[in-house]
CSV table of C-alpha atoms and ligand atoms in Angstrom, one decimal:
chain,number,residue,atom,x,y,z
A,136,MET,CA,-0.9,-23.2,-21.2
A,137,THR,CA,0.4,-19.8,-22.3
A,138,GLU,CA,2.9,-18.5,-24.9
A,139,LYS,CA,3.7,-15.6,-22.6
A,140,VAL,CA,7.2,-14.7,-21.4
A,141,VAL,CA,8.2,-14.9,-17.7
A,142,ILE,CA,11.3,-13.3,-16.4
A,143,ILE,CA,12.8,-15.0,-13.4
A,144,THR,CA,15.7,-13.1,-11.7
A,145,GLY,CA,18.2,-15.5,-10.2
A,146,GLY,CA,16.7,-18.3,-12.3
A,147,SER,CA,20.0,-20.3,-12.5
A,148,ARG,CA,19.9,-22.0,-9.1
A,149,GLY,CA,17.7,-22.9,-6.1
A,150,ILE,CA,14.1,-21.6,-6.0
A,151,GLY,CA,14.5,-19.7,-9.3
A,152,ARG,CA,15.7,-22.7,-11.1
A,153,ALA,CA,12.8,-24.8,-9.9
A,154,THR,CA,10.4,-22.0,-10.9
A,155,ALA,CA,11.9,-21.8,-14.3
A,156,LEU,CA,11.4,-25.5,-14.9
A,157,ALA,CA,7.8,-25.4,-13.5
A,158,ALA,CA,6.9,-22.3,-15.6
A,159,ALA,CA,8.3,-23.9,-18.7
A,160,ALA,CA,6.2,-27.0,-18.1
A,161,ARG,CA,3.1,-24.8,-18.0
A,162,GLY,CA,4.0,-23.3,-21.4
A,163,PHE,CA,5.8,-20.1,-20.4
A,164,ARG,CA,8.8,-18.9,-22.5
A,165,VAL,CA,11.3,-18.5,-19.7
A,166,VAL,CA,14.0,-15.8,-19.4
A,167,VAL,CA,16.5,-17.1,-16.9
A,168,GLY,CA,18.4,-14.3,-15.2
A,169,TYR,CA,21.6,-15.0,-13.5
A,170,ALA,CA,24.3,-13.0,-11.7
A,171,SER,CA,27.5,-14.9,-12.5
A,172,ASN,CA,26.9,-18.6,-12.8
A,173,GLU,CA,26.5,-18.8,-16.6
A,174,ALA,CA,27.0,-22.6,-16.6
A,175,ALA,CA,24.1,-23.1,-14.1
A,176,ALA,CA,21.9,-20.8,-16.2
A,177,LYS,CA,22.7,-22.6,-19.4
A,178,GLN,CA,22.0,-25.9,-17.7
A,179,VAL,CA,18.5,-24.7,-16.9
A,180,VAL,CA,17.9,-23.5,-20.4
A,181,GLY,CA,19.1,-26.9,-21.7
A,182,ALA,CA,16.8,-28.8,-19.3
A,183,ILE,CA,13.8,-26.7,-20.6
A,184,GLU,CA,14.7,-27.1,-24.3
A,185,ALA,CA,15.2,-30.9,-23.7
A,186,LYS,CA,11.4,-31.0,-22.9
A,187,ASN,CA,10.6,-28.8,-26.0
A,188,GLY,CA,10.2,-25.7,-24.0
A,189,LYS,CA,11.6,-22.2,-24.8
A,190,ALA,CA,14.2,-20.4,-22.7
A,191,ILE,CA,17.1,-18.0,-22.8
A,192,ALA,CA,19.7,-17.1,-20.2
A,193,VAL,CA,20.5,-13.4,-19.6
A,194,LYS,CA,23.2,-12.2,-17.3
A,195,CYS,CA,21.7,-9.6,-14.9
A,196,ASP,CA,23.0,-8.4,-11.5
A,197,VAL,CA,19.8,-6.9,-10.2
A,198,ALA,CA,21.9,-4.3,-8.2
A,199,GLU,CA,22.8,-2.8,-11.6
A,200,GLU,CA,20.0,-0.8,-13.3
A,201,SER,CA,21.8,-1.1,-16.7
A,202,ASP,CA,21.7,-4.9,-16.3
A,203,ILE,CA,18.0,-4.8,-15.6
A,204,LEU,CA,17.3,-2.7,-18.6
A,205,ALA,CA,19.2,-5.1,-20.8
A,206,LEU,CA,17.3,-8.1,-19.2
A,207,PHE,CA,14.0,-6.6,-20.2
A,208,LYS,CA,15.2,-5.7,-23.6
A,209,ALA,CA,16.2,-9.3,-24.2
A,210,ALA,CA,12.8,-10.4,-22.9
A,211,ASP,CA,11.0,-8.0,-25.3
A,212,ALA,CA,12.8,-9.7,-28.2
A,213,PHE,CA,11.6,-13.1,-26.9
A,214,GLY,CA,7.9,-12.4,-26.7
A,215,ALA,CA,5.1,-10.6,-24.8
A,216,LEU,CA,5.8,-10.3,-21.1
A,217,GLY,CA,3.2,-12.1,-18.9
A,218,ALA,CA,5.0,-12.5,-15.6
A,219,LEU,CA,7.9,-11.4,-13.5
A,220,VAL,CA,9.3,-13.4,-10.6
A,221,ASN,CA,11.5,-11.2,-8.4
A,222,ASN,CA,13.5,-14.1,-7.0
A,223,ALA,CA,17.1,-12.9,-6.9
A,224,GLY,CA,18.2,-12.5,-3.3
A,225,ILE,CA,21.2,-12.7,-1.0
A,226,VAL,CA,22.0,-13.2,2.7
A,227,GLY,CA,25.1,-12.3,4.5
A,228,PRO,CA,27.2,-14.1,7.2
A,229,SER,CA,25.4,-14.3,10.6
A,230,MET,CA,26.3,-11.3,12.8
A,231,ARG,CA,24.7,-8.7,15.1
A,232,VAL,CA,23.7,-5.4,13.6
A,233,GLU,CA,26.4,-3.5,15.5
A,234,ASP,CA,29.0,-5.5,13.5
A,235,MET,CA,27.5,-4.9,10.0
A,236,SER,CA,29.5,-2.7,7.6
A,237,PHE,CA,27.9,0.0,5.5
A,238,GLU,CA,28.9,-2.0,2.3
A,239,ARG,CA,27.1,-5.1,3.5
A,240,ILE,CA,23.9,-3.3,4.3
A,241,GLN,CA,24.0,-1.3,1.1
A,242,ARG,CA,24.5,-4.4,-1.0
A,243,MET,CA,21.7,-6.2,0.8
A,244,MET,CA,19.2,-3.5,0.1
A,245,ALA,CA,20.5,-2.9,-3.5
A,246,VAL,CA,20.0,-6.6,-4.5
A,247,ASN,CA,16.9,-7.6,-2.4
A,248,VAL,CA,14.9,-4.4,-2.4
A,249,ILE,CA,16.0,-1.9,-5.1
A,250,GLY,CA,16.6,-4.6,-7.7
A,251,SER,CA,13.0,-5.9,-7.1
A,252,LEU,CA,11.5,-2.5,-7.3
A,253,LEU,CA,13.3,-1.6,-10.6
A,254,CYS,CA,12.4,-5.0,-12.2
A,255,ALA,CA,8.7,-4.4,-11.2
A,256,ARG,CA,8.9,-0.9,-12.6
A,257,GLU,CA,10.0,-2.3,-16.0
A,258,ALA,CA,7.3,-5.0,-15.8
A,259,VAL,CA,4.5,-2.6,-15.1
A,260,LYS,CA,5.6,-0.4,-18.0
A,261,ARG,CA,5.1,-3.3,-20.3
A,262,MET,CA,2.1,-5.2,-18.7
A,263,SER,CA,-0.2,-2.4,-17.4
A,264,THR,CA,-3.3,-1.9,-19.5
A,265,ARG,CA,-2.8,1.7,-18.7
A,266,ASN,CA,0.3,1.6,-20.9
A,267,GLY,CA,-1.3,-0.5,-23.6
A,268,GLY,CA,-0.2,-3.8,-22.2
A,269,GLN,CA,-2.2,-7.0,-21.7
A,270,GLY,CA,-1.8,-7.4,-17.9
A,271,GLY,CA,0.3,-9.9,-16.0
A,272,VAL,CA,1.5,-11.1,-12.7
A,273,ILE,CA,4.4,-10.1,-10.4
A,274,VAL,CA,5.5,-12.6,-7.8
A,275,ASN,CA,8.0,-11.3,-5.2
A,276,LEU,CA,10.2,-13.6,-3.0
A,277,SER,CA,9.9,-12.5,0.6
A,278,SER,CA,10.8,-14.7,3.6
A,279,VAL,CA,9.4,-15.7,7.0
A,280,ALA,CA,12.4,-13.7,8.2
A,281,ALA,CA,10.2,-10.6,7.5
A,282,LYS,CA,8.0,-11.8,10.4
A,283,LEU,CA,10.8,-13.3,12.7
A,284,GLY,CA,13.3,-10.4,12.3
A,285,SER,CA,16.3,-12.9,12.4
A,286,PRO,CA,18.0,-11.5,15.5
A,287,ASN,CA,21.7,-12.3,15.8
A,288,THR,CA,21.7,-13.7,12.3
A,289,TYR,CA,20.8,-11.2,9.6
A,290,VAL,CA,18.4,-8.5,10.7
A,291,ASP,CA,19.4,-6.6,7.5
A,292,TYR,CA,18.1,-9.5,5.4
A,293,ALA,CA,14.9,-9.7,7.4
A,294,ALA,CA,14.4,-5.9,7.0
A,295,SER,CA,14.9,-6.2,3.2
A,296,LYS,CA,12.1,-8.8,3.1
A,297,GLY,CA,9.9,-6.7,5.3
A,298,ALA,CA,10.3,-4.0,2.6
A,299,ILE,CA,9.3,-6.6,0.0
A,300,ASP,CA,6.0,-7.3,1.9
A,301,SER,CA,5.1,-3.6,2.0
A,302,PHE,CA,6.1,-3.2,-1.7
A,303,THR,CA,3.8,-6.2,-2.6
A,304,ILE,CA,0.8,-4.7,-0.9
A,305,GLY,CA,1.3,-1.2,-2.2
A,306,LEU,CA,2.2,-2.0,-5.8
A,307,GLY,CA,-0.7,-4.6,-5.9
A,308,HIS,CA,-3.2,-1.9,-5.0
A,309,GLU,CA,-1.5,0.6,-7.4
A,310,VAL,CA,-2.0,-1.6,-10.5
A,311,ALA,CA,-5.0,-3.7,-9.3
A,312,ASP,CA,-7.3,-2.3,-12.0
A,313,GLU,CA,-4.7,-2.3,-14.7
A,314,GLY,CA,-4.7,-6.1,-15.2
A,315,ILE,CA,-1.7,-6.8,-13.0
A,316,ARG,CA,-1.7,-9.0,-9.9
A,317,VAL,CA,1.1,-8.7,-7.4
A,318,ALA,CA,1.8,-11.3,-4.7
A,319,ALA,CA,4.6,-12.5,-2.5
A,320,ILE,CA,5.7,-15.9,-1.2
A,321,ARG,CA,7.3,-16.1,2.2
A,322,PRO,CA,9.4,-19.3,2.1
A,323,GLY,CA,10.5,-20.9,5.4
A,324,LEU,CA,13.7,-23.0,5.5
A,325,ILE,CA,14.3,-24.3,2.0
A,326,ASP,CA,17.1,-26.6,1.0
A,327,THR,CA,19.2,-24.5,-1.4
A,328,ASP,CA,22.7,-23.1,-1.7
A,329,ILE,CA,21.7,-19.8,-0.1
A,330,HIS,CA,22.6,-21.1,3.4
A,331,ALA,CA,26.2,-22.0,2.2
A,332,SER,CA,26.5,-18.5,0.7
A,333,GLY,CA,25.8,-17.1,4.2
A,334,GLY,CA,28.6,-19.3,5.6
A,335,GLU,CA,26.3,-22.0,7.1
A,336,PRO,CA,25.6,-24.8,4.6
A,337,ASP,CA,23.7,-26.9,7.1
A,338,ARG,CA,21.6,-24.1,8.5
A,339,ALA,CA,18.3,-25.2,7.1
A,340,HIS,CA,18.7,-28.8,8.4
A,341,ARG,CA,20.0,-27.7,11.8
A,342,LEU,CA,16.9,-25.6,12.4
A,343,ALA,CA,14.4,-28.1,10.9
A,344,GLY,CA,13.4,-29.2,14.4
A,345,ASN,CA,11.9,-25.7,15.0
A,346,VAL,CA,9.5,-26.1,12.0
A,347,PRO,CA,6.1,-27.3,13.0
A,348,MET,CA,6.2,-29.8,10.1
A,349,LYS,CA,9.7,-30.9,11.4
A,350,ARG,CA,11.4,-30.7,8.0
A,351,VAL,CA,12.9,-28.3,5.5
A,352,GLY,CA,11.1,-27.4,2.3
A,353,THR,CA,12.2,-28.1,-1.2
A,354,ALA,CA,12.7,-25.5,-4.0
A,355,GLU,CA,10.0,-27.3,-5.9
A,356,GLU,CA,7.5,-26.7,-3.1
A,357,ILE,CA,8.1,-23.0,-3.4
A,358,ALA,CA,8.0,-23.1,-7.2
A,359,ASN,CA,4.6,-24.8,-7.1
A,360,ALA,CA,3.2,-22.0,-5.1
A,361,ILE,CA,4.8,-19.4,-7.4
A,362,VAL,CA,3.4,-20.9,-10.6
A,363,TRP,CA,0.0,-21.2,-9.0
A,364,LEU,CA,0.1,-17.4,-8.3
A,365,MET,CA,1.1,-16.9,-11.9
A,366,SER,CA,-1.9,-18.9,-13.2
A,367,ASP,CA,-5.5,-17.9,-13.8
A,368,ASP,CA,-6.4,-20.2,-10.8
A,369,ALA,CA,-5.2,-17.3,-8.7
A,370,SER,CA,-7.2,-14.7,-10.7
A,371,TYR,CA,-8.6,-13.0,-7.6
A,372,VAL,CA,-5.3,-13.0,-5.6
A,373,THR,CA,-3.5,-9.7,-5.4
A,374,SER,CA,-1.5,-7.7,-2.7
A,375,ALA,CA,-1.4,-11.1,-0.9
A,376,ILE,CA,1.5,-12.7,0.9
A,377,LEU,CA,1.5,-16.5,1.2
A,378,ASP,CA,3.6,-18.3,3.8
A,379,VAL,CA,5.1,-21.6,2.4
A,380,SER,CA,7.0,-22.6,5.4
A,381,GLY,CA,5.7,-25.8,7.0
A,382,GLY,CA,4.0,-23.7,9.5
A,383,ARG,CA,7.1,-21.7,10.6
B,665,LIG,P1,20.2,-19.4,-4.0
B,665,LIG,O1,20.1,-20.9,-4.0
B,665,LIG,O2,21.4,-18.8,-3.3
B,665,LIG,O3,20.2,-18.9,-5.5
B,665,LIG,C1,20.3,-17.5,-5.7
B,665,LIG,C2,20.0,-17.2,-7.2
B,665,LIG,O4,20.0,-15.7,-7.3
B,665,LIG,C3,21.0,-17.7,-8.1
B,665,LIG,O5,20.4,-18.0,-9.3
B,665,LIG,C4,22.0,-16.5,-8.3
B,665,LIG,O6,22.6,-16.4,-9.5
B,665,LIG,C5,21.0,-15.3,-8.1
B,665,LIG,N1,21.5,-14.1,-7.6
B,665,LIG,C6,22.3,-13.9,-6.5
B,665,LIG,N2,22.7,-12.6,-6.5
B,665,LIG,C7,22.1,-12.0,-7.5
B,665,LIG,C8,22.1,-10.7,-8.0
B,665,LIG,N3,22.8,-9.7,-7.4
B,665,LIG,N4,21.5,-10.4,-9.2
B,665,LIG,C9,20.8,-11.4,-9.8
B,665,LIG,N5,20.7,-12.6,-9.4
B,665,LIG,C10,21.4,-12.9,-8.3
B,665,LIG,O7,18.9,-18.7,-3.4
B,665,LIG,P2,17.4,-19.4,-3.0
B,665,LIG,O8,17.5,-20.0,-1.7
B,665,LIG,O9,16.9,-20.1,-4.2
B,665,LIG,O10,16.6,-18.0,-2.8
B,665,LIG,C11,15.8,-17.4,-3.8
B,665,LIG,C12,14.9,-16.4,-3.1
B,665,LIG,O11,14.1,-17.0,-2.1
B,665,LIG,C13,15.7,-15.3,-2.5
B,665,LIG,O12,15.1,-14.0,-2.7
B,665,LIG,C14,15.7,-15.6,-1.0
B,665,LIG,O13,15.9,-14.5,-0.2
B,665,LIG,C15,14.3,-16.3,-0.9
B,665,LIG,N6,14.2,-17.2,0.3
B,665,LIG,C16,15.0,-18.3,0.4
B,665,LIG,C17,14.9,-19.1,1.5
B,665,LIG,C18,15.6,-20.4,1.7
B,665,LIG,O14,15.6,-21.0,2.8
B,665,LIG,N7,16.4,-20.9,0.6
B,665,LIG,C19,14.0,-18.8,2.5
B,665,LIG,C20,13.3,-17.6,2.4
B,665,LIG,C21,13.4,-16.8,1.3
B,665,LIG,P3,24.0,-17.1,-9.8
B,665,LIG,O15,23.6,-18.6,-10.0
B,665,LIG,O16,24.5,-16.5,-11.1
B,665,LIG,O17,24.9,-16.9,-8.6
């Protein structure tokens, strides 16, 4: 158990929501970031408080640096930062690269890549022993798309997650002797709203037959791996990328 604060970007729904609940159950004070769905974020806070946990909801579009600074400021007032989960992420409608607009690709990189880097920057400033901090953990959400490349679907998304993999390895090495561990999870097909947001609500179930385990995963199965990485049970794990994908 810990009294440390964890910031979870995109903590209002899906994998972020499941992670918020799992982290609270392990004693973390949870900062639930959300982009626009305030009701969903407040529901997560309410569910945590109903079990005597501590949580706050903070609006933060990770594509906006000013929102990120405000998110960390709110977290500072809530307690000492012990972990960051860079979970916020988007997909776009399925299409070939030649049909992608500049705006689509720019938004993909702004949310999935730049947002994660800026959040990690703020976390390192606070957690690094080099800066007087007490150490901590950063968990990044990558995807098996980083390995598969997602042709004819969303190569831009896959490339954004490839960037997350490199970022995880590099930042992990950079802060390894400053008390901070950095790791990534590569989820496979997980049953969340993200597929509907890409225009294909049944995508995960449609492709489940391609998964060696022949089923989609749950948000809780990803959350369990994230909170393990956040725990001292993973004390020698850094710059590591863990596939949680049923073998995909
Ligand atoms: P989801 O169900 O679509 O939920 C997305 C969450 O991120 C929501 O809380 C949403 O907030 C938030 N969000 C969206 N855009 C944001 C922005 N610009 N700034 C801040 N927050 C934002 O997604 P998910 O399936 O749980 O995915 C979570 C992470 O896992 C993503 O990084 C995704 O790429 C990765 N992943 C998912 C799968 C999968 O199959 N589901 C597979 C591989 C990797 P609001 O509620 O306010 O909209």
